[in-house]
Short mmCIF file of C-alpha atoms in Angstrom, two decimals:
data_model
loop_
_atom_site.label_atom_id
_atom_site.label_comp_id
_atom_site.label_asym_id
_atom_site.label_seq_id
_atom_site.Cartn_x
_atom_site.Cartn_y
_atom_site.Cartn_z
CA MET A 1 -1.81 21.47 -12.68
CA SER A 2 -4.14 19.44 -14.89
CA SER A 3 -3.54 16.20 -16.74
CA GLU A 4 -5.23 13.05 -17.97
CA ILE A 5 -3.89 9.55 -18.51
CA ARG A 6 -5.86 7.38 -20.91
CA LEU A 7 -5.17 3.69 -21.51
CA GLU A 8 -6.50 2.32 -24.79
CA ASN A 9 -6.48 -1.46 -25.33
CA LEU A 10 -3.27 -1.88 -23.32
CA SER A 11 -1.82 -5.39 -23.56
CA ILE A 12 1.40 -6.63 -21.98
CA LYS A 13 3.16 -9.73 -23.30
CA THR A 14 6.35 -11.66 -22.80
CA ARG A 15 8.70 -12.00 -25.77
CA ASP A 16 7.51 -15.56 -26.31
CA GLY A 17 3.94 -14.28 -26.74
CA THR A 18 2.44 -15.07 -23.31
CA VAL A 19 -0.26 -12.47 -22.62
CA LEU A 20 -0.10 -11.07 -19.07
CA VAL A 21 -2.52 -8.15 -19.51
CA ARG A 22 -5.18 -8.06 -22.23
CA ASP A 23 -6.95 -5.02 -23.75
CA VAL A 24 -7.22 -2.84 -20.64
CA SER A 25 -8.88 0.53 -21.20
CA PHE A 26 -9.68 3.27 -18.67
CA ALA A 27 -8.85 6.90 -17.89
CA PHE A 28 -7.86 8.84 -14.79
CA GLY A 29 -6.78 12.41 -14.28
CA SER A 30 -7.08 15.61 -12.30
CA GLY A 31 -9.93 15.23 -9.83
CA ASN A 32 -10.67 11.71 -11.09
CA PRO A 33 -8.49 9.10 -9.33
CA ILE A 34 -8.68 5.37 -9.96
CA CYS A 35 -8.01 2.35 -7.75
CA LEU A 36 -7.21 -1.03 -9.28
CA ILE A 37 -8.13 -4.00 -7.09
CA GLY A 38 -7.97 -7.74 -7.69
CA GLU A 39 -6.13 -10.90 -6.75
CA THR A 40 -2.35 -11.06 -6.58
CA GLY A 41 -0.84 -11.76 -9.98
CA SER A 42 -3.85 -10.30 -11.82
CA GLY A 43 -1.74 -7.69 -13.64
CA LYS A 44 -2.51 -4.60 -11.55
CA SER A 45 1.11 -3.67 -10.87
CA LEU A 46 2.08 -4.46 -14.47
CA VAL A 47 -0.45 -1.88 -15.65
CA MET A 48 0.98 0.67 -13.21
CA HIS A 49 4.57 0.03 -14.31
CA ALA A 50 3.47 0.32 -17.94
CA VAL A 51 2.11 3.79 -17.13
CA MET A 52 5.32 4.67 -15.28
CA GLY A 53 7.56 3.29 -18.02
CA SER A 54 9.38 0.94 -15.65
CA LEU A 55 8.44 -2.49 -17.00
CA PRO A 56 11.29 -5.02 -17.42
CA ASP A 57 12.87 -5.05 -20.89
CA GLU A 58 11.59 -8.58 -21.57
CA LEU A 59 7.97 -7.39 -21.54
CA ILE A 60 6.27 -5.81 -24.55
CA CYS A 61 3.44 -3.24 -24.44
CA GLU A 62 0.81 -2.88 -27.15
CA GLY A 63 -2.03 -0.38 -27.43
CA ALA A 64 -1.67 3.19 -26.18
CA ILE A 65 -0.99 5.11 -22.97
CA LEU A 66 -1.85 8.74 -23.59
CA LEU A 67 -0.66 11.62 -21.38
CA ASP A 68 -2.70 14.63 -22.39
CA GLY A 69 -2.94 13.14 -25.88
CA GLU A 70 0.71 12.09 -26.30
CA ASN A 71 1.30 8.34 -26.65
CA LEU A 72 3.96 7.46 -24.08
CA LEU A 73 4.55 4.06 -25.68
CA ALA A 74 5.98 5.85 -28.72
CA LEU A 75 8.77 7.40 -26.61
CA SER A 76 12.20 5.85 -26.09
CA ALA A 77 13.11 4.33 -22.73
CA ALA A 78 15.43 7.28 -22.05
CA ALA A 79 12.63 9.75 -22.79
CA ARG A 80 10.30 7.86 -20.43
CA ARG A 81 12.91 7.93 -17.65
CA ALA A 82 13.35 11.67 -18.11
CA LEU A 83 9.73 12.07 -16.94
CA TRP A 84 10.37 10.30 -13.63
CA GLY A 85 10.19 12.60 -10.64
CA ARG A 86 9.17 15.58 -12.74
CA LYS A 87 5.92 14.32 -14.24
CA PHE A 88 5.58 10.84 -12.69
CA SER A 89 6.13 9.68 -9.12
CA LEU A 90 5.89 6.03 -8.07
CA LEU A 91 5.28 4.84 -4.54
CA PRO A 92 6.64 1.26 -4.77
CA GLN A 93 5.17 -1.86 -3.22
CA GLU A 94 8.45 -2.68 -1.43
CA PRO A 95 9.33 0.65 0.23
CA SER A 96 12.24 -0.72 2.27
CA ARG A 97 14.00 -1.67 -0.98
CA SER A 98 13.61 1.83 -2.44
CA LEU A 99 15.21 3.67 0.49
CA ASP A 100 18.94 4.41 0.64
CA PRO A 101 20.36 2.41 3.58
CA THR A 102 23.20 4.93 4.07
CA MET A 103 21.04 8.04 4.52
CA THR A 104 18.69 9.20 7.26
CA ILE A 105 15.02 9.46 6.40
CA ARG A 106 15.00 13.26 6.64
CA SER A 107 17.95 13.55 4.26
CA GLN A 108 16.26 11.30 1.70
CA VAL A 109 13.10 13.41 1.71
CA ALA A 110 15.04 16.67 1.81
CA GLU A 111 17.27 15.92 -1.20
CA ILE A 112 14.19 15.86 -3.45
CA TYR A 113 13.57 19.60 -3.02
CA PRO A 114 16.89 20.90 -4.44
CA ALA A 115 16.80 18.27 -7.21
CA LEU A 116 13.25 18.95 -8.42
CA HIS A 117 12.24 22.32 -6.94
CA ARG A 118 15.55 24.24 -6.76
CA ALA A 119 15.13 24.80 -3.03
CA SER A 120 18.03 25.67 -0.72
CA TRP A 121 19.25 22.91 1.59
CA ASN A 122 18.00 24.70 4.71
CA ASP A 123 14.56 25.16 3.15
CA ALA A 124 14.61 21.54 1.99
CA LYS A 125 15.27 20.26 5.52
CA THR A 126 12.40 22.35 6.90
CA ARG A 127 9.99 21.11 4.24
CA ALA A 128 11.15 17.52 4.74
CA MET A 129 10.34 17.72 8.46
CA LYS A 130 6.82 18.94 7.60
CA ASP A 131 6.40 16.02 5.20
CA LEU A 132 7.55 13.53 7.84
CA GLN A 133 5.30 15.11 10.45
CA SER A 134 2.33 14.70 8.12
CA VAL A 135 2.86 10.91 8.10
CA GLY A 136 3.70 10.66 11.81
CA LEU A 137 7.45 10.13 11.33
CA ASP A 138 8.96 13.35 12.67
CA HIS A 139 10.33 11.36 15.65
CA ALA A 140 12.23 9.10 13.22
CA ALA A 141 13.74 11.86 11.09
CA ARG A 142 17.31 10.93 12.04
CA SER A 143 16.71 7.18 11.70
CA PHE A 144 18.14 4.98 8.96
CA PRO A 145 15.91 2.61 6.95
CA PHE A 146 17.08 -0.50 8.84
CA GLU A 147 15.78 1.10 12.05
CA LEU A 148 12.23 1.40 10.71
CA SER A 149 9.38 -1.08 10.83
CA GLY A 150 7.76 -2.07 7.54
CA GLY A 151 4.91 0.35 8.16
CA MET A 152 7.30 3.18 9.00
CA ALA A 153 9.27 2.56 5.79
CA GLN A 154 5.99 2.74 3.88
CA ARG A 155 5.19 6.13 5.40
CA ALA A 156 8.69 7.43 4.61
CA SER A 157 8.15 6.52 0.95
CA ILE A 158 4.80 8.32 0.99
CA ALA A 159 6.52 11.46 2.29
CA MET A 160 9.07 11.23 -0.55
CA ALA A 161 6.38 10.81 -3.19
CA HIS A 162 4.55 13.84 -1.82
CA ALA A 163 7.75 15.89 -1.87
CA ALA A 164 8.28 15.20 -5.58
CA GLY A 165 5.02 17.00 -6.37
CA SER A 166 4.73 15.54 -9.88
CA MET A 167 1.52 15.77 -11.90
CA VAL A 168 0.95 11.98 -11.88
CA LEU A 169 1.19 9.98 -8.65
CA LEU A 170 1.18 6.17 -8.87
CA ALA A 171 0.81 4.36 -5.53
CA ASP A 172 1.38 0.59 -5.32
CA GLU A 173 -0.20 -0.75 -2.10
CA PRO A 174 0.24 2.51 -0.12
CA THR A 175 -1.48 1.18 3.04
CA LYS A 176 0.26 -2.21 3.14
CA GLY A 177 1.48 -2.90 6.69
CA LEU A 178 -0.24 0.13 8.26
CA ASP A 179 -2.74 0.15 11.11
CA ARG A 180 -6.24 1.43 10.38
CA ALA A 181 -5.61 4.88 11.83
CA LEU A 182 -2.59 5.38 9.56
CA CYS A 183 -4.52 3.92 6.62
CA ASP A 184 -7.01 6.72 7.15
CA VAL A 185 -4.13 9.22 7.23
CA VAL A 186 -2.83 7.85 3.92
CA ALA A 187 -6.31 8.04 2.40
CA GLY A 188 -6.44 11.68 3.48
CA MET A 189 -3.04 12.32 1.89
CA ILE A 190 -4.11 10.71 -1.37
CA ASN A 191 -7.27 12.80 -1.42
CA HIS A 192 -5.13 15.87 -0.72
CA GLU A 193 -2.97 15.05 -3.75
CA VAL A 194 -6.17 14.72 -5.80
CA SER A 195 -7.37 18.11 -4.52
CA LEU A 196 -4.07 19.64 -5.71
CA GLY A 197 -4.96 18.54 -9.23
CA ARG A 198 -2.68 15.52 -9.49
CA ALA A 199 -3.71 12.48 -11.48
CA VAL A 200 -3.66 9.61 -8.99
CA MET A 201 -3.70 5.86 -9.60
CA VAL A 202 -3.70 3.44 -6.66
CA ILE A 203 -3.10 -0.30 -6.61
CA THR A 204 -4.60 -1.74 -3.44
CA HIS A 205 -6.13 -4.71 -1.67
CA ASP A 206 -7.60 -2.33 0.91
CA LEU A 207 -11.22 -1.96 -0.15
CA GLU A 208 -11.81 0.67 2.52
CA LEU A 209 -9.04 2.78 0.98
CA ALA A 210 -10.61 2.27 -2.45
CA MET A 211 -13.89 3.58 -1.07
CA GLN A 212 -12.24 6.55 0.66
CA THR A 213 -10.59 7.80 -2.53
CA THR A 214 -14.11 8.27 -3.99
CA GLY A 215 -13.03 7.92 -7.59
CA MET A 216 -13.25 5.02 -10.02
CA ILE A 217 -12.52 1.38 -9.21
CA GLY A 218 -11.26 -1.14 -11.74
CA VAL A 219 -11.33 -4.84 -10.86
CA MET A 220 -8.72 -7.05 -12.52
CA ARG A 221 -8.51 -10.81 -12.79
CA ASN A 222 -6.12 -12.88 -14.91
CA GLY A 223 -4.90 -9.78 -16.72
CA VAL A 224 -8.39 -8.63 -17.71
CA LEU A 225 -10.37 -5.64 -16.43
CA VAL A 226 -13.61 -7.38 -15.42
CA GLU A 227 -15.44 -4.43 -13.85
CA LEU A 228 -15.07 -0.64 -13.91
CA GLY A 229 -17.21 1.99 -12.24
CA LYS A 230 -17.66 4.46 -9.41
CA ALA A 231 -16.30 3.21 -6.08
CA ASP A 232 -19.65 3.24 -4.32
CA SER A 233 -21.46 1.24 -6.99
CA VAL A 234 -18.67 -1.32 -7.53
CA LEU A 235 -18.26 -2.13 -3.82
CA HIS A 236 -21.89 -1.94 -2.75
CA ALA A 237 -23.59 -3.30 -5.87
CA PRO A 238 -20.98 -5.34 -7.75
CA VAL A 239 -22.00 -6.91 -11.05
CA ASP A 240 -19.15 -9.31 -11.82
CA ALA A 241 -19.07 -12.60 -9.90
CA TYR A 242 -15.40 -12.17 -8.99
CA THR A 243 -16.00 -8.68 -7.57
CA LYS A 244 -18.78 -10.16 -5.45
CA SER A 245 -16.36 -12.80 -4.13
CA LEU A 246 -13.79 -10.11 -3.23
CA VAL A 247 -16.32 -8.21 -1.14
CA ALA A 248 -17.61 -11.42 0.47
CA ALA A 249 -14.06 -12.43 1.48
CA LEU A 250 -13.49 -9.41 3.75
CA PRO A 251 -12.72 -10.47 7.36
CA SER A 252 -15.89 -8.74 8.56
CA GLN A 253 -17.84 -11.36 6.58
CA TRP A 254 -15.98 -14.38 8.00
CA GLU A 255 -17.40 -16.81 10.49
CA ALA A 256 -15.32 -16.96 13.67
CA SER A 257 -12.96 -19.94 13.59
CA SER A 258 -13.45 -22.58 16.25
CA GLN A 259 -11.12 -21.73 19.11
CA ASN A 260 -9.06 -24.34 20.93
CA THR A 261 -11.48 -25.83 23.47
CA HIS A 262 -9.13 -28.59 24.64
CA GLU A 263 -6.71 -28.50 27.55
CA PRO A 264 -3.97 -25.89 27.05
CA GLY A 265 -1.22 -27.23 24.80
CA LYS A 266 2.39 -27.66 25.78
CA PRO A 267 4.44 -24.46 25.95
CA VAL A 268 6.52 -23.98 22.81
CA ILE A 269 7.97 -20.61 23.82
CA ALA A 270 7.79 -18.94 27.23
CA ALA A 271 8.92 -15.33 27.68
CA ARG A 272 9.19 -13.63 31.05
CA SER A 273 9.62 -9.95 31.95
CA LEU A 274 10.72 -8.95 28.44
CA GLY A 275 11.77 -5.38 27.84
CA LYS A 276 13.02 -3.66 24.69
CA SER A 277 13.82 -0.05 23.83
CA PHE A 278 15.28 1.77 20.86
CA GLY A 279 17.14 4.78 22.14
CA GLU A 280 14.93 6.49 24.70
CA ARG A 281 11.77 4.94 23.28
CA ALA A 282 10.42 1.93 25.20
CA LEU A 283 8.55 -0.56 23.02
CA PHE A 284 7.46 -2.79 25.89
CA LYS A 285 8.54 -3.72 29.41
CA GLU A 286 7.84 -6.51 31.91
CA LEU A 287 6.05 -8.44 29.17
CA ASP A 288 5.08 -12.07 29.86
CA LEU A 289 4.00 -14.32 27.00
CA THR A 290 3.53 -18.06 26.48
CA LEU A 291 2.95 -19.61 23.06
CA ARG A 292 1.37 -23.07 23.24
CA SER A 293 0.91 -25.81 20.67
CA GLY A 294 -2.48 -25.77 18.97
CA GLU A 295 -3.15 -22.12 19.79
CA ILE A 296 -3.21 -18.83 17.88
CA THR A 297 -1.79 -15.71 19.51
CA VAL A 298 -2.33 -12.42 17.68
CA ALA A 299 -0.12 -9.38 18.31
CA LEU A 300 -1.96 -6.11 17.75
CA GLY A 301 -0.88 -2.49 17.84
CA PRO A 302 -0.03 0.47 15.62
CA SER A 303 2.86 0.56 13.17
CA GLY A 304 6.22 0.76 14.93
CA CYS A 305 4.97 -0.33 18.38
CA GLY A 306 7.22 -3.40 18.56
CA LYS A 307 5.13 -6.30 17.22
CA SER A 308 7.79 -7.49 14.77
CA THR A 309 10.52 -6.84 17.33
CA LEU A 310 8.73 -9.06 19.85
CA GLY A 311 8.47 -11.92 17.36
CA ASN A 312 12.14 -11.59 16.43
CA ILE A 313 13.10 -11.75 20.11
CA LEU A 314 11.04 -14.93 20.57
CA LEU A 315 12.84 -16.49 17.59
CA GLY A 316 16.25 -15.43 18.88
CA LEU A 317 16.91 -13.14 15.91
CA ILE A 318 17.51 -10.14 18.18
CA LYS A 319 18.09 -9.82 21.91
CA ALA A 320 15.78 -8.32 24.50
CA ASP A 321 17.20 -5.66 26.81
CA PHE A 322 15.65 -7.46 29.77
CA GLY A 323 13.94 -10.77 30.49
CA THR A 324 14.27 -14.36 29.34
CA VAL A 325 12.98 -16.57 26.51
CA GLU A 326 12.76 -20.33 26.94
CA ARG A 327 12.08 -22.89 24.20
CA PRO A 328 11.21 -26.19 25.88
CA GLY A 329 11.80 -29.45 24.05
CA ASN A 330 15.29 -28.93 22.61
CA LEU A 331 13.90 -28.67 19.07
CA PRO A 332 16.20 -27.83 16.13
CA ALA A 333 16.23 -24.21 14.97
CA PHE A 334 14.32 -24.91 11.74
CA LYS A 335 11.26 -25.89 13.80
CA TYR A 336 10.85 -22.19 14.58
CA GLN A 337 9.89 -20.45 11.35
CA LYS A 338 9.20 -16.87 10.30
CA ILE A 339 7.09 -15.51 7.46
CA TYR A 340 8.57 -12.10 6.67
CA GLN A 341 6.53 -8.96 6.16
CA ASP A 342 8.81 -8.23 3.19
CA PRO A 343 8.89 -11.55 1.25
CA PRO A 344 11.89 -10.72 -1.01
CA ALA A 345 13.96 -10.77 2.20
CA ALA A 346 13.28 -14.51 2.48
CA PHE A 347 14.61 -15.51 -0.97
CA ILE A 348 17.92 -15.37 -2.83
CA PRO A 349 17.33 -12.80 -5.63
CA HIS A 350 19.22 -14.61 -8.42
CA GLN A 351 17.89 -18.10 -7.59
CA THR A 352 14.73 -19.43 -9.21
CA LEU A 353 11.93 -20.48 -6.90
CA GLY A 354 12.29 -24.01 -8.26
CA ASP A 355 15.91 -24.11 -7.10
CA ALA A 356 14.88 -22.75 -3.69
CA PHE A 357 12.30 -25.50 -3.21
CA GLY A 358 14.71 -28.06 -4.67
CA ASP A 359 17.19 -27.17 -1.92
CA LEU A 360 14.39 -27.65 0.60
CA ARG A 361 13.61 -31.12 -0.76
CA LYS A 362 17.24 -32.23 -0.65
CA ARG A 363 18.01 -30.87 2.81
CA HIS A 364 14.82 -31.98 4.57
CA GLY A 365 13.65 -34.95 2.48
CA ILE A 366 10.33 -33.38 1.50
CA ASP A 367 8.50 -35.28 -1.24
CA GLY A 368 7.11 -33.65 -4.37
CA ALA A 369 3.54 -34.65 -3.53
CA SER A 370 3.65 -32.61 -0.31
CA ILE A 371 4.93 -29.58 -2.21
CA ASN A 372 2.24 -29.90 -4.89
CA ARG A 373 -0.45 -30.30 -2.25
CA ILE A 374 0.45 -27.14 -0.37
CA PHE A 375 0.82 -25.21 -3.65
CA ASP A 376 -2.74 -26.27 -4.48
CA ASP A 377 -3.94 -25.21 -1.02
CA LEU A 378 -2.42 -21.76 -1.55
CA GLY A 379 -3.52 -21.35 -5.18
CA LEU A 380 0.04 -21.35 -6.55
CA GLU A 381 0.82 -22.40 -10.12
CA PRO A 382 3.81 -24.81 -10.31
CA GLY A 383 4.87 -23.03 -13.51
CA LEU A 384 5.92 -20.03 -11.41
CA LEU A 385 8.82 -22.10 -10.03
CA ALA A 386 10.79 -21.34 -13.19
CA ARG A 387 10.88 -17.63 -12.27
CA ARG A 388 13.09 -15.62 -9.94
CA PRO A 389 11.53 -13.82 -6.94
CA ASP A 390 11.44 -10.47 -8.75
CA ALA A 391 9.48 -11.94 -11.67
CA ILE A 392 6.25 -12.65 -9.75
CA SER A 393 3.88 -10.46 -7.77
CA GLY A 394 4.46 -9.63 -4.12
CA GLY A 395 1.38 -11.60 -3.12
CA GLU A 396 2.49 -14.69 -5.02
CA LEU A 397 5.95 -14.47 -3.46
CA GLN A 398 4.38 -14.19 -0.01
CA ARG A 399 2.41 -17.37 -0.61
CA PHE A 400 5.59 -19.18 -1.70
CA ALA A 401 7.21 -18.02 1.55
CA ILE A 402 4.25 -19.40 3.52
CA ALA A 403 4.43 -22.70 1.62
CA ARG A 404 8.14 -23.08 2.34
CA ALA A 405 7.68 -22.41 6.06
CA LEU A 406 4.78 -24.86 6.41
CA LEU A 407 6.59 -27.64 4.52
CA LEU A 408 9.10 -27.78 7.39
CA LYS A 409 6.27 -28.68 9.79
CA PRO A 410 7.32 -26.10 12.37
CA ALA A 411 6.44 -26.25 16.05
CA MET A 412 6.12 -22.47 16.09
CA LEU A 413 5.41 -20.07 13.23
CA PHE A 414 5.81 -16.30 13.50
CA ALA A 415 3.73 -14.73 10.72
CA ASP A 416 4.68 -11.06 10.45
CA GLU A 417 1.86 -9.36 8.54
CA ALA A 418 1.64 -12.54 6.46
CA THR A 419 -1.49 -11.46 4.58
CA SER A 420 -0.94 -7.69 4.37
CA ARG A 421 -0.14 -7.81 0.64
CA LEU A 422 -2.87 -10.28 -0.31
CA ASP A 423 -6.27 -9.58 -1.82
CA PRO A 424 -9.28 -10.57 0.36
CA VAL A 425 -9.82 -13.91 -1.43
CA SER A 426 -6.16 -14.94 -1.13
CA GLN A 427 -6.04 -13.66 2.45
CA LYS A 428 -8.96 -15.84 3.49
CA ARG A 429 -7.41 -18.86 1.76
CA VAL A 430 -4.10 -18.34 3.60
CA ILE A 431 -5.72 -17.69 6.99
CA ASP A 432 -7.94 -20.77 6.62
CA LEU A 433 -4.83 -22.85 5.86
CA LEU A 434 -2.89 -21.44 8.82
CA VAL A 435 -5.80 -22.05 11.20
CA ALA A 436 -6.11 -25.62 9.90
CA GLN A 437 -2.37 -26.19 10.47
CA VAL A 438 -2.73 -24.95 14.05
CA ARG A 439 -5.71 -27.16 14.85
CA GLU A 440 -4.60 -30.30 12.97
CA ARG A 441 -0.83 -30.29 13.60
CA ASN A 442 -0.72 -28.55 17.00
CA LEU A 443 1.29 -25.69 15.53
CA ALA A 444 1.82 -22.64 17.75
CA LEU A 445 1.06 -19.58 15.63
CA MET A 446 1.93 -15.99 16.47
CA LEU A 447 0.35 -13.64 13.94
CA VAL A 448 1.12 -9.94 13.66
CA THR A 449 -1.67 -7.85 12.18
CA HIS A 450 -3.24 -4.41 12.30
CA ASP A 451 -6.67 -5.86 11.57
CA HIS A 452 -8.71 -6.06 14.79
CA VAL A 453 -11.60 -7.72 12.96
CA LEU A 454 -9.36 -10.51 11.65
CA ALA A 455 -7.81 -10.95 15.11
CA ASN A 456 -11.17 -11.36 16.79
CA LYS A 457 -12.21 -13.95 14.19
CA ILE A 458 -9.27 -16.33 14.66
CA ALA A 459 -7.34 -15.64 17.88
CA ASP A 460 -7.23 -17.77 21.01
CA HIS A 461 -5.17 -15.05 22.70
CA VAL A 462 -4.44 -11.42 21.87
CA ILE A 463 -1.46 -9.39 23.02
CA ASP A 464 -1.97 -5.64 22.62
CA LEU A 465 1.16 -3.50 22.29
CA SER A 466 -0.73 -0.29 21.57
CA SER A 467 0.53 1.41 24.73
CA LEU A 468 4.24 1.80 24.06
CA SER A 469 5.23 2.74 27.58
CA SER A 470 2.91 0.32 29.36
CA ASN A 471 3.22 -3.32 30.18
CA GLY A 472 2.12 -5.71 27.45
CA GLU A 473 -0.99 -7.67 28.28
CA GLN A 474 -1.88 -11.10 26.96
CA ARG A 475 -5.58 -11.81 27.06
CA THR A 476 -7.85 -14.58 25.91
CA ALA A 477 -9.79 -13.58 22.80
CA ALA A 478 -13.46 -12.87 23.31
#
């Protein structure tokens, strides 16, 4: 298996002539992977979908995308689709939306082998179990997608992409929502695919993953490739000013935020002796937790340990098996807000973002100046309001979700991996804004993250759910 993909002056435009990607040129192939990094909305995923042949019909590609010398842009849409699965595999940014809700995870991986490799069904099931075991999901083989955490859904999609075995593997944010240990597993899997001779292209905000793939790194901003080079040189000796700002915005470079030094705030949510299991698997038991105004509580733990489940119990979205949750103050339900790990889940697909925020203004009397101010704080262009949720990047949509939640001036905000799909610069901007809201408005913030460094920089309290069968423990951050 040997192949090369070469992009020559690739530009992507809308039909009205708006340039989204301008004159991008690079190559990747067998033994020579590439990672594209950059801010959300910079055009990284557009480039990947151009390579895959899955861009929306309203976008136009110019230039050339050569697969072993053949210009893919000269092929019809049907001819491009015929390559999917056989020559091209795509690991999508929203894995939960690519899984069949009516099939178990093992069946979805297994069906690839008869379809693409002419394997028997018994052989396919055996190979599927090996694929799931390699990503730590063998225990969830009989689970349906709705029973998986965001990180578990991501790993299931990785197993499916591996099963396809195509010559070109395109991975869009493959470590999004995963703890560091599983990120390292994914990096190992990507390197394994490279060692098998596959041409691998990765879109990521995870600079550690970019370093681990040991290939080329391309840095994109505003649709332009601003820097290209070997991973080690780009990340340790960047030339472009924007690349330098990306590296400087990593949580390890942050100053610790000032913790709440005042008297403890009023309880906003108080949970006592909570317990929750799925089947025979206990997520947590006898867990006590109090969220107070003006304080940041961070929930840590590996993918699938129950962090999102805990937050959903506190919000009343699901029920605990044991224990009680109290919300003092008799506040209306909208004062308890959630930022979803999967932002499309928070928006109506066919409604423009402008209509969504218009509904917010009418229902809650929010003035336009407040909306514009928070858009500016989050680096959001008002022009994006004319688009539907599927017409902007995942990171941009996440920031719109954050803006909408904060405009309601909540008493408690549950942020479920709120920055997992953001580049380091956007992540720091969002975290700075959330911390400011906590300190200035006495917001109670519960943040789910896999990033221990980030947690230690901002948390007043940390609850560690890493031991699935042990009692949860809330501690004051060091």
